[in-house]
Short mmCIF file of C-alpha atoms (C1' of nucleotides) in Angstrom, two decimals:
data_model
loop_
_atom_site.label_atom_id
_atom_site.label_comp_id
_atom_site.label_asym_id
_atom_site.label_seq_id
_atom_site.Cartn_x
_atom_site.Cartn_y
_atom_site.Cartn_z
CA UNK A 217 -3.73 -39.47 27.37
CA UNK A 218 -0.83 -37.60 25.26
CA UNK A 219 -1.94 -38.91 22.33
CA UNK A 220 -0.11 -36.88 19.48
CA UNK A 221 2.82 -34.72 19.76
CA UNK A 222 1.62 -31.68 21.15
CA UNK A 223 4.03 -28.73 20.67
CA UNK A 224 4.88 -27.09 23.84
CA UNK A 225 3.73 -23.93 22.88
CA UNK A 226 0.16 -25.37 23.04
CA UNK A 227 0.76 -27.00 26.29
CA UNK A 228 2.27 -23.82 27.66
CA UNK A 229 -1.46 -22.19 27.29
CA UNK A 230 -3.11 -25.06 28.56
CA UNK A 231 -2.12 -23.82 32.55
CA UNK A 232 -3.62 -20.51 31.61
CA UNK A 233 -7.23 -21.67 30.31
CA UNK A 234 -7.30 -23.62 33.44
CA UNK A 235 -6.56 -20.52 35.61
CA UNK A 236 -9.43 -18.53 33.95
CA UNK A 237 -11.74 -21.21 34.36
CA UNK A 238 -10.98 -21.56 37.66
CA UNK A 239 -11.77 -17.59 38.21
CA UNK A 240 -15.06 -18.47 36.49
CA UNK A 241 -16.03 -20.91 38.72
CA UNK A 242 -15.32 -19.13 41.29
CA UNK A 243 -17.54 -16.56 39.71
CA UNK A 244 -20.02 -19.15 39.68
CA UNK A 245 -20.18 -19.07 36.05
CA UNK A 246 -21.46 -22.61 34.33
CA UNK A 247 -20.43 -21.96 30.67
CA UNK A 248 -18.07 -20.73 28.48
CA UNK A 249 -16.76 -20.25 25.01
CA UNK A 250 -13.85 -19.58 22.97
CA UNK A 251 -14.99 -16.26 22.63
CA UNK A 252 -15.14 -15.21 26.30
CA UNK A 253 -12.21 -17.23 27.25
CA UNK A 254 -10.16 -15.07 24.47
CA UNK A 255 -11.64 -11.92 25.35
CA UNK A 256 -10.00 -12.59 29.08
CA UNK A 257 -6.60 -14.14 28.43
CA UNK A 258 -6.10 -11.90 25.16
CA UNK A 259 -5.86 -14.99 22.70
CA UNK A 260 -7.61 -15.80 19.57
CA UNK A 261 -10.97 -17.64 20.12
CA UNK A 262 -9.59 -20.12 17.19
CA UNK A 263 -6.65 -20.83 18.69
CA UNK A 264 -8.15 -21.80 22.05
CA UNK A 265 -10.70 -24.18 19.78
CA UNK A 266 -7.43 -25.78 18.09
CA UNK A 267 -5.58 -26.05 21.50
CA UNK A 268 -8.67 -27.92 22.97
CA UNK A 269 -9.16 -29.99 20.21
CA UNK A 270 -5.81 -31.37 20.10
CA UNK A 271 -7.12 -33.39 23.24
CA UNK A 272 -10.32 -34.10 22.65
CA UNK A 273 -14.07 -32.47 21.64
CA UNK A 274 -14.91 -30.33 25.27
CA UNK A 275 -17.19 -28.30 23.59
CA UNK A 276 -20.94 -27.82 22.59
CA UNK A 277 -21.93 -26.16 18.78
CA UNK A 278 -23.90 -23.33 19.74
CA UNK A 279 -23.09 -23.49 23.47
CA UNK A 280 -19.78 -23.58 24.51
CA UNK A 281 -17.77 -25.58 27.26
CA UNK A 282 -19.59 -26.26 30.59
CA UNK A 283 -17.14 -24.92 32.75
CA UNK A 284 -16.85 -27.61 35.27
CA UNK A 285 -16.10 -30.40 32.68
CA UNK A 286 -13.31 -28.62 30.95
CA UNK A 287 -11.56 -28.18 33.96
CA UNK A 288 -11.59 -31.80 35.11
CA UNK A 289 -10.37 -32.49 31.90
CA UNK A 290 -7.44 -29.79 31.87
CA UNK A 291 -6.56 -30.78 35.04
CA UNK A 292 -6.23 -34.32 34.23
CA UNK A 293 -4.49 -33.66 30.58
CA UNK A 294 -1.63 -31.89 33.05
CA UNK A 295 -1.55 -34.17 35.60
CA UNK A 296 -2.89 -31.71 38.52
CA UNK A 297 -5.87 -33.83 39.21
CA UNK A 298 -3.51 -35.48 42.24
CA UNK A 299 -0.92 -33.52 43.82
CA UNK A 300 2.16 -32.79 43.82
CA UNK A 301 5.07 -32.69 46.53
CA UNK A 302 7.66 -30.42 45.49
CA UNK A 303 10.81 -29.93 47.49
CA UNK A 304 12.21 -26.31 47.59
CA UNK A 305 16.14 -25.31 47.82
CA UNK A 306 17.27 -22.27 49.46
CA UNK A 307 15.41 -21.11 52.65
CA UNK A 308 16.41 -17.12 51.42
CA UNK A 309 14.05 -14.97 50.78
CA UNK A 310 12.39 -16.29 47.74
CA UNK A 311 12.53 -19.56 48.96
CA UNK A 312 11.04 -18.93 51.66
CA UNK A 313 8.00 -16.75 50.13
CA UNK A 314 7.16 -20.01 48.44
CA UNK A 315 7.40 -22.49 51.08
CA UNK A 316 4.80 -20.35 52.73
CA UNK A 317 2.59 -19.35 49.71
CA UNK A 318 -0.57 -20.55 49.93
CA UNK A 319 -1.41 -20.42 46.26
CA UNK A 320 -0.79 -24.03 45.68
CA UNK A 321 -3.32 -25.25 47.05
CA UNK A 322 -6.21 -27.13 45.21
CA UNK A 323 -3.63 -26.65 41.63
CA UNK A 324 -1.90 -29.73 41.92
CA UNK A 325 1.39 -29.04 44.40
CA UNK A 326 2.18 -29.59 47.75
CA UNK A 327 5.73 -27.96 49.53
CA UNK A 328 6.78 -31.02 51.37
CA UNK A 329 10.18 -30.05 52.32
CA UNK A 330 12.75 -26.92 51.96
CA UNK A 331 16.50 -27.49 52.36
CA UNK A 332 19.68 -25.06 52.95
CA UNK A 333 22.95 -25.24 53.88
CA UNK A 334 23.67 -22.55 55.82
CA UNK A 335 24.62 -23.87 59.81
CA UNK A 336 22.21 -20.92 60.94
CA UNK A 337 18.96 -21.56 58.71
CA UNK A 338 19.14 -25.39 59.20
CA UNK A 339 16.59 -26.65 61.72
CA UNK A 340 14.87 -23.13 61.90
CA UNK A 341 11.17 -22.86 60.65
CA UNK A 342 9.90 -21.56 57.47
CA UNK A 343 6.20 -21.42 57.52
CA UNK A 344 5.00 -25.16 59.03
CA UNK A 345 8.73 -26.50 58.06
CA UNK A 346 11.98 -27.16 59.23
CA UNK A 347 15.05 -26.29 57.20
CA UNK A 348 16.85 -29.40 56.53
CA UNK A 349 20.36 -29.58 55.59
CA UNK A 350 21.17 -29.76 52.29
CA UNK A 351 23.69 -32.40 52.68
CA UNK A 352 20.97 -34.58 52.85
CA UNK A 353 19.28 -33.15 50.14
CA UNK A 354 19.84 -36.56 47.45
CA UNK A 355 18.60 -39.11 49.84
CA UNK A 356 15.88 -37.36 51.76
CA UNK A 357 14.29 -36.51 48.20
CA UNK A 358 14.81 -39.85 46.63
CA UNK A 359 13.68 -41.84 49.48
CA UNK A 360 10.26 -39.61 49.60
CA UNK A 361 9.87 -39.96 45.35
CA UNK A 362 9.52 -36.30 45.02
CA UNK A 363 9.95 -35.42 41.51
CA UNK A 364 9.23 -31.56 41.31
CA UNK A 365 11.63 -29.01 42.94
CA UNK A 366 12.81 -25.59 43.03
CA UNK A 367 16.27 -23.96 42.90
CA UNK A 368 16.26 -20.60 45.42
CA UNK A 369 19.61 -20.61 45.36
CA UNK A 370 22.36 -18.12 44.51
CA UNK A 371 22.99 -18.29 40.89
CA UNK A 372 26.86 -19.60 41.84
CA UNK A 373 25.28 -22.44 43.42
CA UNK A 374 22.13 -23.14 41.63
CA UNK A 375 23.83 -25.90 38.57
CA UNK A 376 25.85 -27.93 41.48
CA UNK A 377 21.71 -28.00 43.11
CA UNK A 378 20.59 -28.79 39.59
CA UNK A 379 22.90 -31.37 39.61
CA UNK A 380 21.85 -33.06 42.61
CA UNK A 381 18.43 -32.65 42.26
CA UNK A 382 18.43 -35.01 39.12
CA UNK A 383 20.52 -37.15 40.57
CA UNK A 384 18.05 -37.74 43.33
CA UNK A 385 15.16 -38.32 40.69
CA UNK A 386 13.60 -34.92 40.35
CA UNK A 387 11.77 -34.74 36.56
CA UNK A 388 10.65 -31.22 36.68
CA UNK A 389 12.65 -27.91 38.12
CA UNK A 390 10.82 -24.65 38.68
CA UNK A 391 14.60 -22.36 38.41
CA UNK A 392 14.57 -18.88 40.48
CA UNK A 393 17.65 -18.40 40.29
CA UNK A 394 19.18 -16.19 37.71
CA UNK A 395 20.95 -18.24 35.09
CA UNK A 396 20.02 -21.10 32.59
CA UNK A 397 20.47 -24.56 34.13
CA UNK A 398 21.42 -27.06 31.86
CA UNK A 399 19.95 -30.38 32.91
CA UNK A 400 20.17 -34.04 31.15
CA UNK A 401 17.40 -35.23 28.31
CA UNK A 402 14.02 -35.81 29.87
CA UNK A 403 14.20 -33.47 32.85
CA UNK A 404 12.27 -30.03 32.21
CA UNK A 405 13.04 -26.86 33.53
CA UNK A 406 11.10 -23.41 33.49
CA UNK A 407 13.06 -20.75 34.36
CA UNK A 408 11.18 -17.49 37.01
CA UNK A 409 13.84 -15.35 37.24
CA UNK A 410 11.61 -11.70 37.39
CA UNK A 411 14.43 -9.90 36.10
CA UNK A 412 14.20 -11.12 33.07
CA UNK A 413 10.16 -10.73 32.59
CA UNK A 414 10.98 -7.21 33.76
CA UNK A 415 13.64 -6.63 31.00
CA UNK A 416 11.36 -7.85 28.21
CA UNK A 417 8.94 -4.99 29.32
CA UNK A 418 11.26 -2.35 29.85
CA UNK A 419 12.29 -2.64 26.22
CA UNK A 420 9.27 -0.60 25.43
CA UNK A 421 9.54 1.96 27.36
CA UNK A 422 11.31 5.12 26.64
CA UNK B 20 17.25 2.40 19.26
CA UNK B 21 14.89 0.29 18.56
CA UNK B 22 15.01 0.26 14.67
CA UNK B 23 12.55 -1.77 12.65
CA UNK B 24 9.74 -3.52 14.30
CA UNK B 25 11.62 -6.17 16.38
CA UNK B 26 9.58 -9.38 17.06
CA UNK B 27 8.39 -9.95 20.95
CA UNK B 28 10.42 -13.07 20.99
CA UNK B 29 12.83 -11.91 20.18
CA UNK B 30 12.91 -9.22 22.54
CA UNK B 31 12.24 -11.75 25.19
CA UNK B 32 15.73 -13.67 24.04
CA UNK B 33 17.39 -10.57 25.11
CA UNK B 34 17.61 -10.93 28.67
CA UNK B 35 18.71 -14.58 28.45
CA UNK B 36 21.69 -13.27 26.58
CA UNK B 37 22.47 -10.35 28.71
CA UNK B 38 21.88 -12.77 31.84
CA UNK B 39 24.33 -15.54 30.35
CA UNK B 40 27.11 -12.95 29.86
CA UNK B 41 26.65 -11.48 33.32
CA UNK B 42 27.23 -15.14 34.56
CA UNK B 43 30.42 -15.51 31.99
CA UNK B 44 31.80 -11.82 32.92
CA UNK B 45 31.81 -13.04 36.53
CA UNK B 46 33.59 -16.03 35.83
CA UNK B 47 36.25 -13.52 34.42
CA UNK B 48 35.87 -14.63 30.87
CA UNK B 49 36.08 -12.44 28.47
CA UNK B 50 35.30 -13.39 24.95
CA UNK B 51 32.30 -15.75 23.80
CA UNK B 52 30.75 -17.12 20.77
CA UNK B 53 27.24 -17.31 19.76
CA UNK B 54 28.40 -21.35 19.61
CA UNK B 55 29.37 -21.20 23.43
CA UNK B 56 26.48 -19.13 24.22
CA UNK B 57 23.96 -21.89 21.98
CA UNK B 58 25.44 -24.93 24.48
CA UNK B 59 24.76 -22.73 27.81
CA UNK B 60 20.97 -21.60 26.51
CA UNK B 61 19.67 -24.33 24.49
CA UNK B 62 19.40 -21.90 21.90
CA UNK B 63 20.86 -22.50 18.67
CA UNK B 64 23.52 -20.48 17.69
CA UNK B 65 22.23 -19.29 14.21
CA UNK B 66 19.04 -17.81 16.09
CA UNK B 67 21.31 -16.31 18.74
CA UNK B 68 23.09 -14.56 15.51
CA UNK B 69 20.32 -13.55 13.95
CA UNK B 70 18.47 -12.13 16.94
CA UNK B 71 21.51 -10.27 17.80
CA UNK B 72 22.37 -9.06 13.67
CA UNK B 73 18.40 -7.20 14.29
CA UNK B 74 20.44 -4.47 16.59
CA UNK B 75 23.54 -4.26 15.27
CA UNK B 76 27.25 -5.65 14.17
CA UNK B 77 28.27 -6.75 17.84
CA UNK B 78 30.78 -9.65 16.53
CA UNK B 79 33.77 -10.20 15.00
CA UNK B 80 34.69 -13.24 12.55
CA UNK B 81 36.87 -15.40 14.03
CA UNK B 82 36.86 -14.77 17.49
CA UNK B 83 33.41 -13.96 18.35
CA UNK B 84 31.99 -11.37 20.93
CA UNK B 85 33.61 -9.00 23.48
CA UNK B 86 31.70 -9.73 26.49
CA UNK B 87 31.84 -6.71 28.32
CA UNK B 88 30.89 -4.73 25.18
CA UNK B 89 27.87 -6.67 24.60
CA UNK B 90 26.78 -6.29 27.40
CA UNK B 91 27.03 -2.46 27.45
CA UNK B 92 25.11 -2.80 24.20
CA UNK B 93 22.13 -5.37 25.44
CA UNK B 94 21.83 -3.12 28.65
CA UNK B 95 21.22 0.06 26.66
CA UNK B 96 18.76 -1.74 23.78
CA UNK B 97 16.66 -3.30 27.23
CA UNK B 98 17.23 0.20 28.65
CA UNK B 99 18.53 -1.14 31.91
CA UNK B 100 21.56 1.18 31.72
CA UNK B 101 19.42 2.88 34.19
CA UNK B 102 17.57 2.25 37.50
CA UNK B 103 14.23 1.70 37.50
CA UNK B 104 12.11 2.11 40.33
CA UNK B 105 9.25 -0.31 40.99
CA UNK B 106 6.33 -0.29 43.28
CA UNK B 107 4.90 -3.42 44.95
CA UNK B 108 1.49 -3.82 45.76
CA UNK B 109 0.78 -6.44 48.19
CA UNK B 110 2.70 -7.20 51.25
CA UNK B 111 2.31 -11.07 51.90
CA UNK B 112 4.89 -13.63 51.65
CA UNK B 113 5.33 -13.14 47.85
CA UNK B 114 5.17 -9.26 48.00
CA UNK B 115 7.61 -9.05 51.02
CA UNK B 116 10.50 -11.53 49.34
CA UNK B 117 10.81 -9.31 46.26
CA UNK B 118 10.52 -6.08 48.57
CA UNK B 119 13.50 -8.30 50.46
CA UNK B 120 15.12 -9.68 47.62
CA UNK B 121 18.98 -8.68 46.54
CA UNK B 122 18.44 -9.57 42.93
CA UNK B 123 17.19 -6.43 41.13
CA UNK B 124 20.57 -4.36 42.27
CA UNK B 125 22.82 -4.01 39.13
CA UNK B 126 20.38 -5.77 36.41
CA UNK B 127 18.24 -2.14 35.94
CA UNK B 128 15.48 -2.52 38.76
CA UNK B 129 15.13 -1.08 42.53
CA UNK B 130 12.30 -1.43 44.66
CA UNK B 131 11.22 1.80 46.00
CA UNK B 132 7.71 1.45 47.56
CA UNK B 133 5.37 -1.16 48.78
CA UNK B 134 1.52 -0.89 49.69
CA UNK B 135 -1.21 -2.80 51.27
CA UNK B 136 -4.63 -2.58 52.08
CA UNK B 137 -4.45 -4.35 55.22
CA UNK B 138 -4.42 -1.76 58.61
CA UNK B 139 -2.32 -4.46 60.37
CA UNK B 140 0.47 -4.18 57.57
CA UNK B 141 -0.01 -0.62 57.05
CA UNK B 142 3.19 1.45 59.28
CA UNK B 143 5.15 -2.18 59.95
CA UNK B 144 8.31 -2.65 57.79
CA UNK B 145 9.20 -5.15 55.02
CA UNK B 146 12.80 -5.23 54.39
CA UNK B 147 14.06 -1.10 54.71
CA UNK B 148 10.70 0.08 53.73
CA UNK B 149 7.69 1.18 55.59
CA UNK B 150 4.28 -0.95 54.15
CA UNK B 151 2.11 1.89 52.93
CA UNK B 152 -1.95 2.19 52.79
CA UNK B 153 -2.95 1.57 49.31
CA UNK B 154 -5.36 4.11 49.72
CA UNK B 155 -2.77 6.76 48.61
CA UNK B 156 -0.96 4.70 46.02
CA UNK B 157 -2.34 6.21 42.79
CA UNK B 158 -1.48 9.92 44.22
CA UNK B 159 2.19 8.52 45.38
CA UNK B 160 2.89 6.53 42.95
CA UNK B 161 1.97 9.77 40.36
CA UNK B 162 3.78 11.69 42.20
CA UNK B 163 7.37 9.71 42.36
CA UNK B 164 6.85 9.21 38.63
CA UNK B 165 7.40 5.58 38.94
CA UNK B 166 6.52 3.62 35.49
CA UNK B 167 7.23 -0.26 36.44
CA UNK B 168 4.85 -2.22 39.21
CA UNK B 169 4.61 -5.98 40.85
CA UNK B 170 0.83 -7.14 41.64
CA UNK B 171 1.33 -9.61 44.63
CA UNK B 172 -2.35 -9.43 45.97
CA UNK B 173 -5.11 -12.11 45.92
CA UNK B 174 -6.80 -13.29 42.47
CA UNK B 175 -9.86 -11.26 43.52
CA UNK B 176 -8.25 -7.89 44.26
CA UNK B 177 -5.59 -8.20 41.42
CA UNK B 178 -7.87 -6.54 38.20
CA UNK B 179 -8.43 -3.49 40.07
CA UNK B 180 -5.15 -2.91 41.02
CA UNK B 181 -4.17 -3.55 38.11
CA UNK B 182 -6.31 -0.66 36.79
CA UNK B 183 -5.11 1.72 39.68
CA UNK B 184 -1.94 1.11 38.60
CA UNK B 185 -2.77 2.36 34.87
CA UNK B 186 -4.81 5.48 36.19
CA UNK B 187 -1.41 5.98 37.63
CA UNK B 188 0.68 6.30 34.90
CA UNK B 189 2.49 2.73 35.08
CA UNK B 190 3.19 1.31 31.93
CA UNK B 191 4.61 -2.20 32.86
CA UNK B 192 3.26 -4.84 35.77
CA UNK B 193 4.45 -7.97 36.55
CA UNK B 194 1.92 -9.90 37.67
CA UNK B 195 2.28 -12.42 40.73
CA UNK B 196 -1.71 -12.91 40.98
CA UNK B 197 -2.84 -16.09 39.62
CA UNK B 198 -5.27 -15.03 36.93
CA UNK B 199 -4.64 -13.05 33.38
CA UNK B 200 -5.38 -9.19 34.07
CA UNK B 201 -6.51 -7.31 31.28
CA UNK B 202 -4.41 -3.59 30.38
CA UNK B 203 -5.21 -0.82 27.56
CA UNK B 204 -3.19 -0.63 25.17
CA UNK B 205 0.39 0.44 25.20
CA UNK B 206 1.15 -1.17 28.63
CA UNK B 207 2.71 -3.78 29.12
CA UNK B 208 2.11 -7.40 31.85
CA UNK B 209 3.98 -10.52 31.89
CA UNK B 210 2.51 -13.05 33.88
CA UNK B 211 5.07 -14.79 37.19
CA UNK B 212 2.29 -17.40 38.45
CA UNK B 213 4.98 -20.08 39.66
CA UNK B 214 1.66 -22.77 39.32
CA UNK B 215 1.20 -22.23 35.72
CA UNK B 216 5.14 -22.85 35.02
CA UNK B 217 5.16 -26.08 37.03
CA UNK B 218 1.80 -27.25 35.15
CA UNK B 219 3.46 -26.40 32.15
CA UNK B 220 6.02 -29.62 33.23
CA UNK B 221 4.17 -31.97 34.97
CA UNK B 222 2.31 -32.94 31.77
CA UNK B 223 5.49 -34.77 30.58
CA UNK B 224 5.71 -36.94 34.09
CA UNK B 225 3.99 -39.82 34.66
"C1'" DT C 247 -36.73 -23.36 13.68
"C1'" DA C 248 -33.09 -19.60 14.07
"C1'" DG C 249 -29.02 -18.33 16.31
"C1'" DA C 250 -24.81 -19.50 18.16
"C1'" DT C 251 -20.64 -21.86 18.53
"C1'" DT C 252 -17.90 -25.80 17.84
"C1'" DG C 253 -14.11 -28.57 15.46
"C1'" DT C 254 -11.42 -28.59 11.40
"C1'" DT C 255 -9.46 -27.39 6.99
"C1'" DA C 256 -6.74 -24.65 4.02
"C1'" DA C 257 -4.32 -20.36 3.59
"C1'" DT C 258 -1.40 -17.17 5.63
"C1'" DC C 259 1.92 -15.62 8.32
"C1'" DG C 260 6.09 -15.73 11.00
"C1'" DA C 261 10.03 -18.00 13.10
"C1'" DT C 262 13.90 -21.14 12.81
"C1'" DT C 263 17.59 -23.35 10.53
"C1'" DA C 264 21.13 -24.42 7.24
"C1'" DA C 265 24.54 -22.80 4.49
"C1'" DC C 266 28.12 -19.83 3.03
"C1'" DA C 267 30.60 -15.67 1.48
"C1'" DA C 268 33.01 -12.28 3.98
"C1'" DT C 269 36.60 -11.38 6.96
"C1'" DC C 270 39.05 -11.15 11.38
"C1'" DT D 177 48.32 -17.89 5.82
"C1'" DA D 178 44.82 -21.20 7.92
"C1'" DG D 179 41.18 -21.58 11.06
"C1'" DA D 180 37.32 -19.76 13.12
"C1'" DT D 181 33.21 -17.27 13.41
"C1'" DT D 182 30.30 -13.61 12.00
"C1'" DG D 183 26.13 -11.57 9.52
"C1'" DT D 184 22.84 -12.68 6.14
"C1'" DT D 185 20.23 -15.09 2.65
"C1'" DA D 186 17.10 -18.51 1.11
"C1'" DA D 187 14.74 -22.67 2.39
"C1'" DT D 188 12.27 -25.03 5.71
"C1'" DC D 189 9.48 -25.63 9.23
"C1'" DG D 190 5.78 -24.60 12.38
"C1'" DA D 191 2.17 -21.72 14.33
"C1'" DT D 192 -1.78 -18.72 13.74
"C1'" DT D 193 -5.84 -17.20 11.51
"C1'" DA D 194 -9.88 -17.08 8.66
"C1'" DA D 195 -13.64 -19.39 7.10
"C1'" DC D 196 -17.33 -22.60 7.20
"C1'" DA D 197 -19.89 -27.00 7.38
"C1'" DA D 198 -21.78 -29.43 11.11
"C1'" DT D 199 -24.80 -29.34 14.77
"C1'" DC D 200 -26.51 -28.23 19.39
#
DNA sequence: TAGATTGTTAATCGATTAACAATC
DNA sequence: TAGATTGTTAATCGATTAACAATC
């Protein structure tokens, strides 16, 4: 399917067409165009047309995008028509806010299993899960095949989880904790420290 | 401060430069390089030169940069040499772990005030403060003169609070709500959907 | 058909990088 | 001094936009 080299700036958006589709839908809305989609999601109506058409021709001259059909075919350009199991690391707070969030559902992910090692979380619940210890982190994860996780760790801790996690096989590392991670070729990481989204407003203000 | 009309992305580079040094200064170093900062970012060094020559003469040649005195600096161009207080709307899981979380303390933020709609929230405590009925969050929010906001409601309540929150007087939201809400002018959202930053990976996995 | 909107091209705009003189 | 690293310039690279023929 990833035909050309996309640049990751245009694969970046890609998530947040599919999210505005999917509030159109669920506005029971049948058809779009680049025009309404940029009048939502405050991007140029060309640049959604190139985006798309890096992938393929969605669209209808003088009509638009059915709704339903572009979002099979975003979801299946980023992999989210399956789903999913992500493992999550650090049963604090954040972690686990996520391991009970319910806003995975029906996007492509699945929490499967959340892991600490702290003697007093492990083999507590967290939402419909029980904390497992983290010193079984590597083989638990590797024998499941999960290859998305999160790191809701302290930030002293979070490259020594990093670590592990690739060691275990994990591709793809969703980092809350506040620091860069540096990980090995071929392993991605996106980085959701709120801090720093909070910084880059405040900036503006006086 | 801020000088000539400094690009958003570069703006957004600050923080992971301010963050980075936080993480060095606590490792009790005391000196770094825009080369040593490049191999902990995945940034290159020239850009981390150039985005920091837009502000001012921070370095020295030859040895590099003070640590703690950039960091002085980068706190007062991000104006987080200050406390900020911040109001959360929406007390689910998402809502109550950054009411909960320790991570704002010392990087410019504090959480001050959290509201929901729901009368079974309303009067119970998240963390040290009392959940409060949203119904009077535009007159308290006025009142306490508070300028930053996190949405952490459902997609279909998010837009209007979004526009509460402007009628308000906030002038920067970070947005936990999985859709893109739309602002006037002169404020400011970054989107923290944790689905759209995981879609953004798993189109590189198999 | 007439009106609307796509997909795509070429032009513009902006961001990144390489290189180096200045200098600590 | 010699080595290292900054701040900055010019060149390169890449992304966005405007425009329009094609066509539903």
């Amino acid at each position: 399917m990833a035909l050309k080299n996309i640049p990751d700036i245009v694969v970046g958006r890609l998530p947040l067409y599919l999210r505005a589709l999917q509030r159109m839908h669920d506005a029971n809305q049948t058809v779009t165009s680049s025009q309404d989609l940029a009048a939502r999601l405050g991007i140029s109506a060309a640049q959604i047309r190139k985006d798309l058409s890096q992938f393929g021709e969605f669209g209808k001259q003088g009509t638009g995008y059915d709704i339903e059909y572009l979002m099979n075919q975003l979801s299946q350009i980023l992999k989210v028509n399956r789903v999913w199991d992500i493992a999550v690391v650090g049963a604090g707070d954040i972690g686990s806010a996520v391991a009970r969030y319910q806003g995975f559902t029906d996007r492509g992910y699945r929490i499967t299993m959340i892991f600490d090692s702290n003697p007093n979380k492990i083999g507590t619940k967290v939402g419909s899960f029980v904390v497992q210890d983290a010193a079984h982190m590597v083989a638990a994860i590797q024998k499941a095949g999960v290859k998305v996780a999160m790191i809701a760790v302290p930030a002293a801790n979070a490259q020594a989880v990093a670590d592990e996690l690739v060691k275990a096989g994990v591709q793809a590392i969703l980092n809350y904790a506040p620091l860069s991670i540096n990980v090995p070729e071929g392993v991605r990481v996106q980085h959701a420290d709120p801090v720093t989204l909070l910084q880059r407003m405040t900036y503006y203000l006086d």
